[in-house]
Amino acid sequence: VLDPVMVSTSGHRLVEENAIEVIQNRLMSLSRVITPNIPEAEILAGCKIEGEKDFEKVARLLSHHSGVSVLLKAGHLDGKYLVDYFYNAENGTMTKLPSKRVQTRNTHGTGCTLSSAFAAALAKGEELTSAAKSAKRYIEQAIYAGANQSIGNGFGPVNHNFNPQKMLINESK
């Protein structure tokens, strides 16, 4: 699982141009899944994402170019609800992964945590789409659990120490 960390949640560019070529031409081909946020997907796909209406097209485009499955994250969009899209390149299915937005500044590390949760679910033997759903549920819970923490200034971390065995967010939305 590759999280192409190129643009932070706050919009800062984190890599130089030559690193993008390495991600596109070397790392993606070694991966089973990539988990870009919107600015990263725009860089990798070479096109602008105007909103959720573009997610399916861009996820398929990224998959076609790299041969990997794509979990396109919606965190940079506005709105009460977020819908990530998961394109499973292994069976050609598109799955929407909705969640309610949690109002918090504690979102530092969401992409890394999501990709790690995805890799952990795969390592436990979950099927690809099931692992995407598990990872989405984990990060949603970690954000919710850390929403009211107060650690330093700026964007704080999600709460990796919550008990995933206990339901924090009601399943019925």
Tab-separated table of N, CA, C and O in Angstrom, residues 9 18 55 59 85 92 104-105 129 170:
chain	number	residue	atom	x	y	z
A	9	THR	N	-1.995	17.869	4.389
A	9	THR	CA	-3.388	18.255	4.606
A	9	THR	C	-3.554	19.768	4.522
A	9	THR	O	-4.552	20.267	4.030
A	18	ASN	N	11.455	15.806	-9.148
A	18	ASN	CA	12.041	14.527	-9.565
A	18	ASN	C	11.527	13.362	-8.718
A	18	ASN	O	11.527	12.216	-9.158
A	55	PHE	N	-14.197	11.990	-9.105
A	55	PHE	CA	-13.454	10.941	-8.408
A	55	PHE	C	-13.379	9.629	-9.178
A	55	PHE	O	-12.319	9.023	-9.275
A	59	ALA	N	-9.848	8.083	-10.390
A	59	ALA	CA	-9.405	6.810	-9.797
A	59	ALA	C	-9.138	5.780	-10.897
A	59	ALA	O	-8.121	5.084	-10.871
A	85	TYR	N	-13.473	7.224	-2.668
A	85	TYR	CA	-13.786	6.238	-3.706
A	85	TYR	C	-12.655	5.216	-3.757
A	85	TYR	O	-11.484	5.594	-3.808
A	92	GLY	N	-12.342	-4.748	-11.014
A	92	GLY	CA	-13.002	-3.698	-11.782
A	92	GLY	C	-14.171	-3.015	-11.093
A	92	GLY	O	-14.980	-2.383	-11.766
A	104	THR	N	-12.716	19.040	13.573
A	104	THR	CA	-11.548	19.016	14.440
A	104	THR	C	-10.338	19.542	13.684
A	104	THR	O	-10.307	19.485	12.457
A	105	ARG	N	-9.353	20.018	14.424
A	105	ARG	CA	-8.069	20.385	13.828
A	105	ARG	C	-7.086	19.222	13.962
A	105	ARG	O	-5.964	19.300	13.495
A	129	THR	N	-11.328	-5.053	-1.229
A	129	THR	CA	-12.377	-4.066	-0.954
A	129	THR	C	-12.750	-4.067	0.526
A	129	THR	O	-12.983	-3.007	1.113
A	170	ASN	N	-21.688	5.650	16.024
A	170	ASN	CA	-22.848	4.813	15.715
A	170	ASN	C	-22.810	4.423	14.240
A	170	ASN	O	-22.644	5.267	13.375
